[in-house]
XYZ file of C-alpha atoms in Angstrom:
238
model
C 5.198 2.873 19.913
C 5.904 3.306 16.205
C 3.460 3.766 13.387
C 4.176 1.423 10.487
C 2.938 2.825 7.178
C 2.632 0.800 3.987
C 2.153 2.968 0.920
C 1.289 1.046 -2.198
C 0.546 1.523 -5.829
C -2.994 0.220 -6.430
C -3.465 -3.391 -7.518
C -0.053 -4.246 -6.045
C -1.190 -6.960 -3.605
C -1.222 -4.559 -0.675
C -4.415 -6.037 0.767
C -2.701 -9.424 1.082
C 0.128 -7.655 2.943
C -2.469 -5.973 5.170
C -4.237 -9.297 5.782
C -0.969 -10.859 6.895
C -0.298 -7.999 9.288
C -3.806 -8.387 10.718
C -3.037 -12.027 11.435
C -0.222 -11.011 13.783
C -2.720 -9.734 16.338
C -0.324 -7.209 17.870
C -1.162 -4.128 15.787
C -4.022 -1.706 15.325
C -4.467 -2.057 11.567
C -5.979 0.744 9.481
C -7.117 -0.064 5.964
C -6.737 2.850 3.527
C -7.707 5.594 5.992
C -6.603 8.458 3.756
C -8.396 7.029 0.724
C -11.492 6.626 2.910
C -11.299 10.305 3.800
C -11.018 11.225 0.120
C -13.799 8.926 -1.078
C -16.208 8.835 1.874
C -15.353 11.887 3.980
C -14.525 9.892 7.112
C -12.521 6.998 8.478
C -12.367 5.015 11.728
C -9.207 4.532 13.775
C -8.633 3.581 17.391
C -12.358 3.537 18.145
C -12.835 7.072 16.813
C -14.163 8.562 13.610
C -12.039 11.154 11.832
C -13.278 13.554 9.176
C -9.978 15.061 8.063
C -6.458 13.928 7.273
C -5.079 16.619 9.592
C -6.915 15.228 12.629
C -5.989 11.650 11.737
C -2.328 12.590 11.410
C -2.445 14.359 14.769
C -3.817 11.191 16.369
C -1.152 9.049 14.709
C 1.627 11.391 15.869
C 0.493 12.236 19.364
C -1.947 9.641 20.706
C -0.537 6.253 19.748
C 2.386 6.117 22.145
C 1.127 2.997 23.929
C 0.110 0.960 20.852
C 1.600 -0.094 17.529
C -0.332 0.986 14.438
C -0.124 -0.340 10.909
C -1.743 1.740 8.201
C -2.003 0.645 4.604
C -2.968 3.072 1.888
C -2.727 3.434 -1.870
C -1.484 6.258 -4.044
C -4.071 6.396 -6.792
C -4.833 9.595 -4.863
C -2.192 12.146 -3.902
C -2.147 12.548 -0.116
C -1.219 16.225 0.224
C -1.672 16.467 3.991
C 0.697 13.547 4.514
C 3.279 15.130 2.232
C 3.063 18.338 4.271
C 3.485 16.677 7.685
C 7.253 16.416 8.052
C 7.056 15.164 11.623
C 4.875 12.207 10.617
C 7.094 11.527 7.613
C 10.154 11.450 9.871
C 8.744 9.535 12.839
C 6.736 6.747 11.178
C 8.395 3.721 9.598
C 7.415 3.776 5.959
C 7.417 1.025 3.348
C 6.523 1.305 -0.332
C 5.013 -1.538 -2.347
C 5.552 -1.522 -6.110
C 4.334 -3.470 -9.136
C 5.088 -3.138 -12.831
C 2.924 -0.325 -14.281
C 1.591 -2.365 -17.202
C 0.265 -4.963 -14.749
C -1.362 -2.281 -12.602
C -2.951 -0.714 -15.681
C -4.625 -3.924 -16.851
C -5.816 -4.887 -13.374
C -7.137 -1.414 -12.557
C -8.915 -1.004 -15.896
C -10.735 -4.325 -15.410
C -12.358 -2.869 -12.293
C -12.656 0.759 -13.381
C -12.508 1.490 -17.122
C -12.823 5.210 -16.425
C -9.380 5.299 -14.817
C -7.048 8.249 -15.383
C -3.300 8.300 -15.876
C -2.833 9.110 -12.163
C -4.656 5.948 -11.082
C -1.552 3.813 -11.602
C -0.112 5.643 -8.621
C 3.613 5.123 -9.094
C 4.409 8.804 -9.624
C 2.635 9.702 -6.372
C 4.342 6.772 -4.634
C 7.723 8.031 -5.802
C 6.876 11.547 -4.581
C 5.939 10.237 -1.145
C 9.074 8.089 -0.980
C 11.191 11.161 -1.719
C 9.348 13.158 0.950
C 10.004 10.466 3.568
C 13.676 10.303 2.630
C 14.016 14.084 2.738
C 12.318 14.294 6.153
C 15.372 12.608 7.642
C 13.736 9.896 9.733
C 13.797 6.142 9.337
C 15.067 4.898 5.999
C 12.147 4.099 3.680
C 11.751 0.467 2.617
C 10.752 -0.590 -0.916
C 9.067 -3.964 -1.455
C 8.605 -5.551 -4.869
C 5.182 -7.213 -4.968
C 6.638 -9.927 -7.218
C 8.931 -10.867 -4.331
C 5.953 -10.830 -1.994
C 4.186 -13.592 -3.940
C 7.280 -15.519 -5.058
C 9.183 -15.472 -1.734
C 6.684 -14.397 0.921
C 8.561 -15.652 3.966
C 11.881 -14.102 2.958
C 10.188 -10.858 1.905
C 8.135 -10.422 5.060
C 11.119 -11.363 7.224
C 13.258 -8.772 5.420
C 10.546 -6.136 5.822
C 10.182 -6.836 9.537
C 13.949 -6.644 10.033
C 14.095 -3.331 8.157
C 11.438 -1.679 10.340
C 12.421 -3.352 13.659
C 9.282 -5.449 13.925
C 9.427 -9.071 15.159
C 8.807 -11.498 12.310
C 5.820 -13.814 12.748
C 5.902 -16.800 10.351
C 2.405 -17.793 11.510
C 1.031 -14.634 9.875
C 1.932 -15.865 6.381
C -1.362 -17.764 6.208
C -4.906 -16.883 7.240
C -8.520 -17.933 6.895
C -10.122 -16.703 3.663
C -13.104 -14.392 3.853
C -14.224 -10.793 3.649
C -13.053 -8.384 6.316
C -14.946 -5.446 7.838
C -11.864 -3.268 7.288
C -12.425 -3.250 3.522
C -16.210 -3.653 3.347
C -16.694 -0.235 1.715
C -14.470 -1.202 -1.202
C -14.939 -4.972 -1.182
C -14.989 -5.477 -4.949
C -11.404 -4.200 -5.136
C -10.259 -6.830 -2.653
C -11.941 -9.994 -3.950
C -8.627 -11.799 -4.489
C -7.462 -11.060 -0.958
C -10.815 -12.188 0.440
C -10.520 -15.493 -1.417
C -6.898 -16.068 -0.420
C -5.377 -17.945 2.480
C -1.809 -16.772 1.894
C 0.454 -15.044 -0.560
C 0.397 -16.366 -4.116
C 0.314 -15.288 -7.729
C -3.075 -15.387 -9.448
C -2.832 -15.478 -13.203
C -5.342 -13.268 -15.000
C -6.248 -12.786 -18.642
C -7.384 -9.228 -19.286
C -9.257 -8.086 -22.359
C -7.682 -4.617 -22.175
C -3.905 -4.369 -21.730
C -1.054 -2.121 -22.805
C -0.829 -4.273 -25.946
C -4.431 -3.584 -26.946
C -5.008 -0.058 -25.611
C -3.072 3.065 -26.557
C -4.319 4.798 -23.421
C -3.096 2.057 -21.077
C 0.217 1.940 -22.923
C 0.592 5.704 -22.458
C -0.366 5.487 -18.791
C 2.142 2.709 -18.101
C 4.902 4.457 -20.045
C 4.440 7.623 -17.989
C 4.847 5.725 -14.715
C 7.671 3.418 -15.793
C 10.548 5.750 -14.790
C 9.102 6.124 -11.279
C 8.737 2.362 -10.990
C 12.307 1.814 -12.155
C 13.729 4.316 -9.668
C 11.879 2.661 -6.778
C 12.685 -0.835 -8.039
C 16.394 -0.018 -7.913
C 16.025 0.548 -4.137
C 13.943 -2.552 -3.345
C 14.701 -4.966 -0.531
C 17.084 -7.716 -1.611
C 15.371 -10.960 -0.644
C 17.048 -13.267 -3.160
C 18.864 -15.101 -0.404
């Protein structure tokens, strides 16, 4: 059975996407396993604990033939082992979730003022997208997170069609609450925990690209990568 991978810039509503996929009930869902390995030195998947990206990738490639797996991860870290695994890049069905870099910058800074320019993640997301395309497998899918909150049913239906996954309208809503999958990083997922479906939450941030030279520089660096991915996004206007 296929592995469905969602790679996302941070603060791009990927946890809401993950929560919807959990609601389906037909997937083993892994929440940020590669980030867990980077930050905590281990991650759980399929009832096992992995302590390296290489061993996790081997499990995903070779031991998931009888199940469907959804993994969601973010690219505020560069996942070198994934980039080097051409078989995984070719065989999994990859999607890429984007958000405007100035919005990521303000949202990320509110949670972690010590952020670096790489934290916005769009350059690393673009690199991974190119690696998937060059590996010659399934065509990578790009999802605009603005579409996800403005037209959730059309966006999720288009995603499912693109990766050959049955669409489940019932999974567009869920019960709010924390989830054990993101307990280690719960403060980053407060909006998803409070949600019961996809929707835009307006925020007023004290530090934005308008008030911070650093955030403006960070966002400007990532804008070309965002624009290149945005040009390839799923068309869900209809």
